[in-house]
PDB file of C-alpha atoms and ligand atoms in Angstrom:
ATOM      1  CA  UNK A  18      79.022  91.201 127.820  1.00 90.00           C
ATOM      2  CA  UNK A  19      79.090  94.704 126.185  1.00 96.00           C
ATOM      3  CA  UNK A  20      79.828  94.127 122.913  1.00 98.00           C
ATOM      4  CA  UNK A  21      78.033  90.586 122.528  1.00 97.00           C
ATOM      5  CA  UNK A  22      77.622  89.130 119.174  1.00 94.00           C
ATOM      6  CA  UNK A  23      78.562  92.767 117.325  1.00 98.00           C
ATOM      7  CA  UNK A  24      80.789  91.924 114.220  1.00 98.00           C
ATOM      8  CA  UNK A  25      84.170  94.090 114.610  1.00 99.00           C
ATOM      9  CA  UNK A  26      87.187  93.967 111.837  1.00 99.00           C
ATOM     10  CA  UNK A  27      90.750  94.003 112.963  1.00 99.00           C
ATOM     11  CA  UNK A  28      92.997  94.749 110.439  1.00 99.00           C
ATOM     12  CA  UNK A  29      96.162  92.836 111.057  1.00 98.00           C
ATOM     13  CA  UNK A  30      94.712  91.174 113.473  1.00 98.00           C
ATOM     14  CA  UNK A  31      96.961  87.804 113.618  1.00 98.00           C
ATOM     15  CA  UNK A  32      99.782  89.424 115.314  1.00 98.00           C
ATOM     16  CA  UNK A  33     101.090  92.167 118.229  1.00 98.00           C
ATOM     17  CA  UNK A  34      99.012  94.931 119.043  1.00 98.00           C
ATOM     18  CA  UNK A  35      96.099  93.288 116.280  1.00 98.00           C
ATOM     19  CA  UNK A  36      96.043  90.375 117.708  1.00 98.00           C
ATOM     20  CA  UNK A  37      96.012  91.582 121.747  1.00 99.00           C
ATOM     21  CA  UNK A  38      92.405  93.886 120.474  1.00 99.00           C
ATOM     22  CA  UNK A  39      91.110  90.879 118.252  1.00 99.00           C
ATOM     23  CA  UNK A  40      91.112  88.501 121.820  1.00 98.00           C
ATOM     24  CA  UNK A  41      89.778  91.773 123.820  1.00 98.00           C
ATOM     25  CA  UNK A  42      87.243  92.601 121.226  1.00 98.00           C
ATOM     26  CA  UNK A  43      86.409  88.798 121.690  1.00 98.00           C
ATOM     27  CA  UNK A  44      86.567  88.228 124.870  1.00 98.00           C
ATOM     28  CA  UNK A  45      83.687  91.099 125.624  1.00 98.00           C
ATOM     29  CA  UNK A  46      81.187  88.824 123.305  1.00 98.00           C
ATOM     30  CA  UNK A  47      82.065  90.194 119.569  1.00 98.00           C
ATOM     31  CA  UNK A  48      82.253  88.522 116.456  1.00 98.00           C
ATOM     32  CA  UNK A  49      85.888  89.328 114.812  1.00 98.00           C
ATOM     33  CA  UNK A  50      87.027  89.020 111.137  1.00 99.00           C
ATOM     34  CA  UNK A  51      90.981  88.860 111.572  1.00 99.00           C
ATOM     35  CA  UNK A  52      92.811  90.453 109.010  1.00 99.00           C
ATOM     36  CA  UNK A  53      95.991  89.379 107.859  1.00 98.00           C
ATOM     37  CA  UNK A  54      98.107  89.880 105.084  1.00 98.00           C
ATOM     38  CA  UNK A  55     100.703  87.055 104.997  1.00 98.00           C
ATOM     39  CA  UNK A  56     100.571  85.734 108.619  1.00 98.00           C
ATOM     40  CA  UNK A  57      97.791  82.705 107.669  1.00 98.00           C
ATOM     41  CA  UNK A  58      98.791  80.270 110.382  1.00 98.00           C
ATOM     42  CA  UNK A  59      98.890  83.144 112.789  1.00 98.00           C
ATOM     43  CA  UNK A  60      95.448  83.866 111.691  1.00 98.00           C
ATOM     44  CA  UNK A  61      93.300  80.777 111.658  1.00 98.00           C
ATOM     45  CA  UNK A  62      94.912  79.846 114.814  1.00 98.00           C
ATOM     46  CA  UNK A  63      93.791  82.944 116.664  1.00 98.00           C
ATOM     47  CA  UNK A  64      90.160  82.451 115.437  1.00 98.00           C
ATOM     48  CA  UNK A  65      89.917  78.635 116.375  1.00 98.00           C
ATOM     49  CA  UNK A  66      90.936  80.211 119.713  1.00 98.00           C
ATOM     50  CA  UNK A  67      88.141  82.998 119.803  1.00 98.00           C
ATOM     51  CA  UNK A  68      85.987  82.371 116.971  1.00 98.00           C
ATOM     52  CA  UNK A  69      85.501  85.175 114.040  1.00 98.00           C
ATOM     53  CA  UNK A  70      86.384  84.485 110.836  1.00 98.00           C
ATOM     54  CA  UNK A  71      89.863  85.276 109.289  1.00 98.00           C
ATOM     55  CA  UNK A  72      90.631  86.964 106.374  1.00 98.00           C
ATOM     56  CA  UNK A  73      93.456  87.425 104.079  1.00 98.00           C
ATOM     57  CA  UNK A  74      93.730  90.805 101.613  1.00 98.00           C
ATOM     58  CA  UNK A  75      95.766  94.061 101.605  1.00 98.00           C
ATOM     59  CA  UNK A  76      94.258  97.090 103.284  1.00 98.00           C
ATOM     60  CA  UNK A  77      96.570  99.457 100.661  1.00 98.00           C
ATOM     61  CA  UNK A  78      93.888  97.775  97.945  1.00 98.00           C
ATOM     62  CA  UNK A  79      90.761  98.704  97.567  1.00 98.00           C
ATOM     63  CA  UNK A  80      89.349  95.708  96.907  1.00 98.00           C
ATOM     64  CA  UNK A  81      91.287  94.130  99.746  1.00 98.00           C
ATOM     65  CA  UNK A  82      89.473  96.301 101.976  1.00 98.00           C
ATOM     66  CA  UNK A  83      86.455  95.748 100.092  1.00 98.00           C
ATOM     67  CA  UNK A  84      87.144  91.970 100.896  1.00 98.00           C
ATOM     68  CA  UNK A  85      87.466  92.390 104.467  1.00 98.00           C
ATOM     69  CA  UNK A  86      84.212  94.395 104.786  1.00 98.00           C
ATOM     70  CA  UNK A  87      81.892  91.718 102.843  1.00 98.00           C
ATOM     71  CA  UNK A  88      83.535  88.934 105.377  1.00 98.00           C
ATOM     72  CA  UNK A  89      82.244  91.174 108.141  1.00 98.00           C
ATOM     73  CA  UNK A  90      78.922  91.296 106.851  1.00 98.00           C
ATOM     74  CA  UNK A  91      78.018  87.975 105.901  1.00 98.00           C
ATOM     75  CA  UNK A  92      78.314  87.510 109.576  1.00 98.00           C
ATOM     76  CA  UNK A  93      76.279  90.189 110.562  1.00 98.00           C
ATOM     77  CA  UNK A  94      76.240  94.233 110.219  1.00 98.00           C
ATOM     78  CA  UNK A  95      79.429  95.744 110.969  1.00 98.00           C
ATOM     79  CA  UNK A  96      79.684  97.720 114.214  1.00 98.00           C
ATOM     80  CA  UNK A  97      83.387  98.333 115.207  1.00 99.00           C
ATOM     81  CA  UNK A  98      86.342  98.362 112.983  1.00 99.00           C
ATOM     82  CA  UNK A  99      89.868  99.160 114.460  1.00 99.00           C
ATOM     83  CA  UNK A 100      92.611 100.167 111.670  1.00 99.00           C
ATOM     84  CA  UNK A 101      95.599  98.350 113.091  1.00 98.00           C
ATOM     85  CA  UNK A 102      97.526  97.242 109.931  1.00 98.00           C
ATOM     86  CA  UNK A 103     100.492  99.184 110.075  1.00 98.00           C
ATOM     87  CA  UNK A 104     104.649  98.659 108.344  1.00 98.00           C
ATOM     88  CA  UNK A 105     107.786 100.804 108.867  1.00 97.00           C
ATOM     89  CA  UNK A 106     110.425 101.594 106.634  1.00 97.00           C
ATOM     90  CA  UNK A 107     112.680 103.704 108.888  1.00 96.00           C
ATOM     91  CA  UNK A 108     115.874 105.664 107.960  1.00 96.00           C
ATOM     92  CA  UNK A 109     117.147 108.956 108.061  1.00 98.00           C
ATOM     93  CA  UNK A 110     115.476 111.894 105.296  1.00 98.00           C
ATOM     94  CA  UNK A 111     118.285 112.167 103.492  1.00 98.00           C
ATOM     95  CA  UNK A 112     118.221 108.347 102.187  1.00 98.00           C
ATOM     96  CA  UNK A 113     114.544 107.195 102.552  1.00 98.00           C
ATOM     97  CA  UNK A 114     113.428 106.334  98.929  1.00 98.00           C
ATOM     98  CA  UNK A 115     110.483 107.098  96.862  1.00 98.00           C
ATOM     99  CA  UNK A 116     109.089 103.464  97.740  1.00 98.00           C
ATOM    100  CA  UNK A 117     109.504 103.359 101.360  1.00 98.00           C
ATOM    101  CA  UNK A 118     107.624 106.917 102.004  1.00 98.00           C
ATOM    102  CA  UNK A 119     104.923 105.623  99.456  1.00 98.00           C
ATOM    103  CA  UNK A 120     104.348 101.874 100.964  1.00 98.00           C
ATOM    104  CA  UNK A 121     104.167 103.259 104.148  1.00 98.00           C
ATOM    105  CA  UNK A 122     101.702 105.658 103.107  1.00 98.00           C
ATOM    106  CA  UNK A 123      99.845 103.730 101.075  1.00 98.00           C
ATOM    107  CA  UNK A 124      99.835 101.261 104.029  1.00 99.00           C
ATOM    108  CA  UNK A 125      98.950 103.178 107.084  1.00 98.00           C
ATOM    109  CA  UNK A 126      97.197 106.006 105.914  1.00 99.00           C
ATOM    110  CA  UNK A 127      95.949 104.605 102.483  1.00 98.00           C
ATOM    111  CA  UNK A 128      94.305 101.562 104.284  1.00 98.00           C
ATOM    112  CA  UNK A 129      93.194 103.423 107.280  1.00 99.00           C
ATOM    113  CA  UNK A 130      91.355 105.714 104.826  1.00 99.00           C
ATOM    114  CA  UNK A 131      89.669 102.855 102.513  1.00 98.00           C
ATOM    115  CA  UNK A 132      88.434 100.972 105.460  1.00 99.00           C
ATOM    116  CA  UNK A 133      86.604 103.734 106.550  1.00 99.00           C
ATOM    117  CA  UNK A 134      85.521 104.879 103.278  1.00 98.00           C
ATOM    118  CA  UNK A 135      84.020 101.223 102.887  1.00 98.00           C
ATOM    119  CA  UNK A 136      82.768 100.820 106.339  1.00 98.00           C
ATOM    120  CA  UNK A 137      80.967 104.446 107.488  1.00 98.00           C
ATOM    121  CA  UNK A 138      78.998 104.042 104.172  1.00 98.00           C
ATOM    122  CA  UNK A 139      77.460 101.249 106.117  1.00 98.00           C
ATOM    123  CA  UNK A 140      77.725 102.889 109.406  1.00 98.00           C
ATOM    124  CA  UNK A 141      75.832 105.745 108.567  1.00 98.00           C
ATOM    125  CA  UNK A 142      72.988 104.349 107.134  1.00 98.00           C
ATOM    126  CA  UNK A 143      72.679 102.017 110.182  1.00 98.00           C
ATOM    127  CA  UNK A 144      73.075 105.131 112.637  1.00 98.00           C
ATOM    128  CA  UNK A 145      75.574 103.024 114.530  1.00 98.00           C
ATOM    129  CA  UNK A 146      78.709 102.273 114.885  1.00 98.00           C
ATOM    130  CA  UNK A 147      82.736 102.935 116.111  1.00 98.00           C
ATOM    131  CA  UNK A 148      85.757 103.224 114.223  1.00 99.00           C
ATOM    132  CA  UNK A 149      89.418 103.029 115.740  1.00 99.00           C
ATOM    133  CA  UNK A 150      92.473 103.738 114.830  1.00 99.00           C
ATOM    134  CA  UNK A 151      95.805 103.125 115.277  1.00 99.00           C
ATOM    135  CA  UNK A 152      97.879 105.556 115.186  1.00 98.00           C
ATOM    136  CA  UNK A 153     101.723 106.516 117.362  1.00 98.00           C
ATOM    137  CA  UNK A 154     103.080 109.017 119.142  1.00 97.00           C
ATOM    138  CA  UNK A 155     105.561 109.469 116.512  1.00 97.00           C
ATOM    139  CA  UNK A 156     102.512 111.239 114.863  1.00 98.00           C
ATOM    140  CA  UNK A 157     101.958 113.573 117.264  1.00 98.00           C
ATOM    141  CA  UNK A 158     105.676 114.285 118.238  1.00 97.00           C
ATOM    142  CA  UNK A 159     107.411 113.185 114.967  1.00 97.00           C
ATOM    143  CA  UNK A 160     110.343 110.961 115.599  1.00 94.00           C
ATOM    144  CA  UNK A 161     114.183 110.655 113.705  1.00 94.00           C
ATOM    145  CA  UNK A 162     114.344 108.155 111.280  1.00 95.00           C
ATOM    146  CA  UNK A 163     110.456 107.857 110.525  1.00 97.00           C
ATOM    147  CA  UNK A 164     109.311 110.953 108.610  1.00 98.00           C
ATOM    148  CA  UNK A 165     107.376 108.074 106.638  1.00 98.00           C
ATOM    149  CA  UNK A 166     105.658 106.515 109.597  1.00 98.00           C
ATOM    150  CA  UNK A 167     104.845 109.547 111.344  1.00 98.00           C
ATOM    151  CA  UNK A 168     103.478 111.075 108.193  1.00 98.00           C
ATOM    152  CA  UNK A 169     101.278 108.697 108.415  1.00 99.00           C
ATOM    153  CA  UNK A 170     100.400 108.240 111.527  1.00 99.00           C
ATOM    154  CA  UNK A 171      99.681 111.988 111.618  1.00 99.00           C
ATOM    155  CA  UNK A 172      97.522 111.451 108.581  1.00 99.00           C
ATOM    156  CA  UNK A 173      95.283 109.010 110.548  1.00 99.00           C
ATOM    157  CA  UNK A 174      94.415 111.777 113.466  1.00 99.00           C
ATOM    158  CA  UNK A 175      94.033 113.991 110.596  1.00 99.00           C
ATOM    159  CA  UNK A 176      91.450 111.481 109.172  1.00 99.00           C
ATOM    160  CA  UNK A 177      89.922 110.833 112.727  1.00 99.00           C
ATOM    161  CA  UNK A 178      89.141 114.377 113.297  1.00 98.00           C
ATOM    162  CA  UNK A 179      87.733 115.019 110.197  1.00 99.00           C
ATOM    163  CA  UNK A 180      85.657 112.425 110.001  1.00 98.00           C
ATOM    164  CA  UNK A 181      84.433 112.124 113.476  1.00 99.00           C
ATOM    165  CA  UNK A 182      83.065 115.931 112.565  1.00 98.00           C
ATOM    166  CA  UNK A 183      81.443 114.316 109.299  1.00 98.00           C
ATOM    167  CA  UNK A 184      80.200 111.824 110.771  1.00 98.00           C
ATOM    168  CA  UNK A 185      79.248 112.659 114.367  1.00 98.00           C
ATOM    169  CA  UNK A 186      75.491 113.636 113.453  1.00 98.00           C
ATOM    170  CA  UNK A 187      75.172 109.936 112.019  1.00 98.00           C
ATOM    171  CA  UNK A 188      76.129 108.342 115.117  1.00 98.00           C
ATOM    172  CA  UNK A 189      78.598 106.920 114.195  1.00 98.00           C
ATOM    173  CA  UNK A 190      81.957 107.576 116.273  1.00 98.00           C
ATOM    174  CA  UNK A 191      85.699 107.623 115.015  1.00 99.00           C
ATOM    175  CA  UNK A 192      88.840 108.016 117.730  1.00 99.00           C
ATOM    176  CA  UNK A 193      92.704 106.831 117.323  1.00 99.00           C
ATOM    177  CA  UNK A 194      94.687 105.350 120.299  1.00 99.00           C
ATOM    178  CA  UNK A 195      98.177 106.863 119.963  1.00 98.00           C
ATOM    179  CA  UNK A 196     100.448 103.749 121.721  1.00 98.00           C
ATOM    180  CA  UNK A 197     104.216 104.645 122.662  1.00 97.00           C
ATOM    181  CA  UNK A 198     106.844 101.577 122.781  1.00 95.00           C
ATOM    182  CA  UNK A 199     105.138  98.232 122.434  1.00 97.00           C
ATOM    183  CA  UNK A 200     107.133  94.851 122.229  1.00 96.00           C
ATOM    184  CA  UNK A 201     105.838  93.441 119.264  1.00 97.00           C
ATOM    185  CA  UNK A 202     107.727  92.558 115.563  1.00 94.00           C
ATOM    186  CA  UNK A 203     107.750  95.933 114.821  1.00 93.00           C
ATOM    187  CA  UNK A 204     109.816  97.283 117.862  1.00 91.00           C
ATOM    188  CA  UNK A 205     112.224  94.188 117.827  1.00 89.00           C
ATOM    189  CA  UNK A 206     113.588  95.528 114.460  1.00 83.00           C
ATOM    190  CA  UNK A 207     114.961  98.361 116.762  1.00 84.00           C
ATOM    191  CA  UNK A 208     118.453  98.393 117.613  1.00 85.00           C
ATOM    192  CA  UNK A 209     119.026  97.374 121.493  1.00 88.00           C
ATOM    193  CA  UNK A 210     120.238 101.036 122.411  1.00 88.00           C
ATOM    194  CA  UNK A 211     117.361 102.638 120.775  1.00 83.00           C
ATOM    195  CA  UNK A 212     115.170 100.451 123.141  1.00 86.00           C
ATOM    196  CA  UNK A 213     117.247 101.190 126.605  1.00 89.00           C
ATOM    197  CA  UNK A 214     116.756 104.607 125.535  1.00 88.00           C
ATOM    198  CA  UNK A 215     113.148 104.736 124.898  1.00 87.00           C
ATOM    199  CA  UNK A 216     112.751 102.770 128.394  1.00 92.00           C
ATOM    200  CA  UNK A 217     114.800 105.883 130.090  1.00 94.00           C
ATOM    201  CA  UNK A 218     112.115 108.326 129.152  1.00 93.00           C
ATOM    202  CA  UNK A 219     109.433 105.958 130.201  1.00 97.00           C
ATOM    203  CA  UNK A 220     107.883 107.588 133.615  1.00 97.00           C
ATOM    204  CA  UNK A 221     106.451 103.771 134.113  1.00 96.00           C
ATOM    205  CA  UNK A 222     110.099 102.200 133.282  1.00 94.00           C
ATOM    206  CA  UNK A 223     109.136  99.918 131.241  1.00 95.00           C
ATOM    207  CA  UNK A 224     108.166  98.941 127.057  1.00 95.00           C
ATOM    208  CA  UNK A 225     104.367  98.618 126.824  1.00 97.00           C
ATOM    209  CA  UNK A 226     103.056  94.892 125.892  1.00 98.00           C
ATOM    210  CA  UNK A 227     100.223  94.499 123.423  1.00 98.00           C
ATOM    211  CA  UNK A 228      97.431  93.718 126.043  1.00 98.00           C
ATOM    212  CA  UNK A 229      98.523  97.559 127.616  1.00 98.00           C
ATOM    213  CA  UNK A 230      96.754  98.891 124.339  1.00 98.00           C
ATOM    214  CA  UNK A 231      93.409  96.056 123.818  1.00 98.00           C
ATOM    215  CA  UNK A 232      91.230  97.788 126.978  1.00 98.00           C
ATOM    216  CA  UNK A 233      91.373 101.125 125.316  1.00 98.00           C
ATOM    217  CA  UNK A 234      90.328  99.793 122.246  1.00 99.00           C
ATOM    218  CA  UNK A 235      87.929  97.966 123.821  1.00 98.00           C
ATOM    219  CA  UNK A 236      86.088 100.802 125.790  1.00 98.00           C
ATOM    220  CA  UNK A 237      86.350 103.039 122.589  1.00 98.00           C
ATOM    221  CA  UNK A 238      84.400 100.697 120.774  1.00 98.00           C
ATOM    222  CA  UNK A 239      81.723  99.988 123.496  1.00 95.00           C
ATOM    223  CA  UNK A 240      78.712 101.615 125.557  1.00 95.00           C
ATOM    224  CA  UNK A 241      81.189 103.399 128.163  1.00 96.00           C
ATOM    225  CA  UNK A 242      82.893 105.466 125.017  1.00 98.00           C
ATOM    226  CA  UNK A 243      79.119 106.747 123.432  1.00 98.00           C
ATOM    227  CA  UNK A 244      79.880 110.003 123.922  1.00 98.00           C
ATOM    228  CA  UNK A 245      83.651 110.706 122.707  1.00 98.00           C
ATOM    229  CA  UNK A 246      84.068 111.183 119.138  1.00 98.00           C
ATOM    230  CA  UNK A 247      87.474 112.828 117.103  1.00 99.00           C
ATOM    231  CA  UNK A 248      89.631 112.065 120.343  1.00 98.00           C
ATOM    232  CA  UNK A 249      93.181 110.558 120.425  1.00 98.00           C
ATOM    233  CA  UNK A 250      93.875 108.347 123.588  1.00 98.00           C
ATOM    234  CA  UNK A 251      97.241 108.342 123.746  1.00 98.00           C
ATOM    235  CA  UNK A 252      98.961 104.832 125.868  1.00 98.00           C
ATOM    236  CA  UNK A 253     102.525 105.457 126.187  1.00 98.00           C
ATOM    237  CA  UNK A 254     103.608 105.069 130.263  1.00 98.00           C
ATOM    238  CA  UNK A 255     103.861 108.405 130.533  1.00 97.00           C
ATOM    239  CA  UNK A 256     106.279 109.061 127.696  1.00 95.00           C
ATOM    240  CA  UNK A 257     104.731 112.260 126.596  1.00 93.00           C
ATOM    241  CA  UNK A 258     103.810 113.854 129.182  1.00 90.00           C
TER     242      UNK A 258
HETATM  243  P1  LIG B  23     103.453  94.263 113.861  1.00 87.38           P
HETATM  244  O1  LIG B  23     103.659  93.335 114.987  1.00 87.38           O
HETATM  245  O2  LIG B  23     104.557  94.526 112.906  1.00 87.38           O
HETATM  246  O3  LIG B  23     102.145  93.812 113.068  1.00 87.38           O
HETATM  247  C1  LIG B  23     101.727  94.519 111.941  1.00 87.38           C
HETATM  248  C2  LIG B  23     100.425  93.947 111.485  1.00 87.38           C
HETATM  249  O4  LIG B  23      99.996  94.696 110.331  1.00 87.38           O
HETATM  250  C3  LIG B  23     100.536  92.493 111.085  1.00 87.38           C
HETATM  251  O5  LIG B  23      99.426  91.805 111.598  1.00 87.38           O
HETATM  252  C4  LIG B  23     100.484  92.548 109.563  1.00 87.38           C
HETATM  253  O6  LIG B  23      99.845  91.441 108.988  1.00 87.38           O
HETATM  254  C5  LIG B  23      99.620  93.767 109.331  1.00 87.38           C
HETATM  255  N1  LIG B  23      99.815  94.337 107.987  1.00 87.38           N
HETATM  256  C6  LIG B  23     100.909  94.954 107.506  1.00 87.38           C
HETATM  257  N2  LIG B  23     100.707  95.336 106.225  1.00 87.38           N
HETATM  258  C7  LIG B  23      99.440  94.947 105.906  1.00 87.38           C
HETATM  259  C8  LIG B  23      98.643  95.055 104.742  1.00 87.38           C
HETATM  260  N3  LIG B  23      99.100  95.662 103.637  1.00 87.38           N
HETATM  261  N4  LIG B  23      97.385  94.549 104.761  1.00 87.38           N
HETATM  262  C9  LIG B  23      96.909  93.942 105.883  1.00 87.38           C
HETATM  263  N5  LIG B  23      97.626  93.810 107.019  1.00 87.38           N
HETATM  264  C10 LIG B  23      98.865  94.305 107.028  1.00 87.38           C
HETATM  265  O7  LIG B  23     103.023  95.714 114.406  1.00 87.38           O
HETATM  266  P2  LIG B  23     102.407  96.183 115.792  1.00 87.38           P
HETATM  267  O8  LIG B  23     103.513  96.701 116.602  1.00 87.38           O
HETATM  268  O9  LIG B  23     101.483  95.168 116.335  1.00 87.38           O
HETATM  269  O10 LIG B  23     101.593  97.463 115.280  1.00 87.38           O
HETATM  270  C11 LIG B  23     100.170  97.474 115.134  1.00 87.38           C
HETATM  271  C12 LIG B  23      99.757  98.912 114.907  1.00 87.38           C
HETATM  272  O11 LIG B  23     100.116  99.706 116.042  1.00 87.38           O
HETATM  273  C13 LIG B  23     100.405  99.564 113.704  1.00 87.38           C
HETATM  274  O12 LIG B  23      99.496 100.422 113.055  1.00 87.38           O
HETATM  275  C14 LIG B  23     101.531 100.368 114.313  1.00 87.38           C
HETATM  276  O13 LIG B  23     101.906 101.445 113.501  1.00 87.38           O
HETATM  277  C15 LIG B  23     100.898 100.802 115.606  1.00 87.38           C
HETATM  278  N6  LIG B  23     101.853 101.167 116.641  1.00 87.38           N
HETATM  279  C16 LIG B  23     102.772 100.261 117.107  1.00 87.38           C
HETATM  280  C17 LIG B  23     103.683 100.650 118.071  1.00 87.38           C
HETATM  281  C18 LIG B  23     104.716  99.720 118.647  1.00 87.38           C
HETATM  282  O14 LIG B  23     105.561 100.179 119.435  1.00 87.38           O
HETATM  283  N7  LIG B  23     104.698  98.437 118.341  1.00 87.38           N
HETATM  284  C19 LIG B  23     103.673 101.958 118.564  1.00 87.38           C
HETATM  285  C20 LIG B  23     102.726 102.853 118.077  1.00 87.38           C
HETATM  286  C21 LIG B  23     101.832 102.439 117.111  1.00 87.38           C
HETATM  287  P3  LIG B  23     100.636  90.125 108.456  1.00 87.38           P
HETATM  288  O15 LIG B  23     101.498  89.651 109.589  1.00 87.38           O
HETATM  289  O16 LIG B  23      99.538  89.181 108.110  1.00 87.38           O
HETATM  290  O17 LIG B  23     101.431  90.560 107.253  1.00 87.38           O
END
């Protein structure tokens, strides 16, 4: 198996697109430390299933990602680590408070950004290793009703870039997959209409499901990937194209 017995974090790994890479990243022979942040049961019931190790902290803490990256160790050194935590706060510009663009931030891009801080210092020393993150195509294309989230989101390519160009010489890669619609919590918020709608400008015609977005993760993290750094894959059906 290409990725046997390699010690990979998923950040909220318990649930949706997390938890769809944790049983990927498992199933091709890693070690996973599942991240959660409140969803415990969701958590130690995914690693009884797949083994790892699950961990709760708060990847907008420092030392919560500090936390997750000593669980990853004591297992063995840390080779992949996929930034998947993510929340939304949607709503139009006009009403979004100070506290929903800051959590959001201070979720998505604020974790994303700690994790890696914590893990490359690791990485590079070892010569070895791939970082990837999550990010949307909201934060390449922007989308109404989530400056916050695509802020963010376009932080994290930001971050990938500019870190994969930091980094690169160490050998130690860092790419984003960019997913469209997925049905997971975080789409079911979405009003019904917003959902037909998104579905119409879907060339494949339908909502991506979690294990539409695990493979890429998968290959960016293993031997097939060695030579793409700073890229973002996007996964969407075709939406845009
Ligand atoms: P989800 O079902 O809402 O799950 C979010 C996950 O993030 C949960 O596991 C949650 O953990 C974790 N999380 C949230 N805040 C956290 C924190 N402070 N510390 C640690 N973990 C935290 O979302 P999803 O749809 O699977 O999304 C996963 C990623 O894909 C996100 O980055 C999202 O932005 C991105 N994405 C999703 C879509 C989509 O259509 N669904 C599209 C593009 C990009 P707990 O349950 O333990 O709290």
């Amino acid at each position: 198996m290409e990725l046997q017995d390699q010690v990979a974090i998923v950040t909220g790994g318990a649930r949706g697109i997390g938890r769809a890479i944790a049983i990927e990243l498992a199933a091709a022979g890693a070690k996973v430390v599942v991240n959660y942040r409140s969803s415990a049961k969701e958590a130690e019931e995914l690693v009884a299933q797949i083994g790892g190790v699950a961990v709760c902290a708060d990847v907008s803490t420092t030392e919560g990602c500090q936390a997750v990256i000593d669980a990853a160790e004591a297992i063995g050194p840390l080779q992949i680590l996929v930034n998947n935590a993510g929340i939304t706060a949607d709503g139009l510009l006009i009403g979004m408070s100070d506290e929903d663009f800051d959590q959001v931030m201070a979720v998505n891009a604020g974790g994303c950004f700690r994790m890696m801080r914590a893990a490359s210092q690791l990485m590079i020393r070892r010569r070895s290793g791939s970082i990837i993150n999550l990010t949307s195509i909201s934060g390449l294309r922007g989308n109404s009703g989530q400056v916050n989230y695509s802020a963010s989101k376009a932080a994290i390519v930001g971050m990938t870039r500019s870190l994969a160009k930091e980094i690169g010489r160490r050998k130690v890669r860092v790419n984003a997959v960019a997913p469209g619609f997925v049905e997971t919590d975080m789409t079911k918020k979405l009003p019904q209409q917003v959902l037909d709608g998104a579905k119409a400008m879907i060339p494949m015609r339908r909502i991506g499901q979690p294990a539409d977005i695990a493979p890429t993760v998968r290959f960016l993290a293993g031997p097939g990937s060695e030579y793409i750094t700073g890229q973002v894959i996007v996964v969407d059906g075709g939406m845009s194209c």
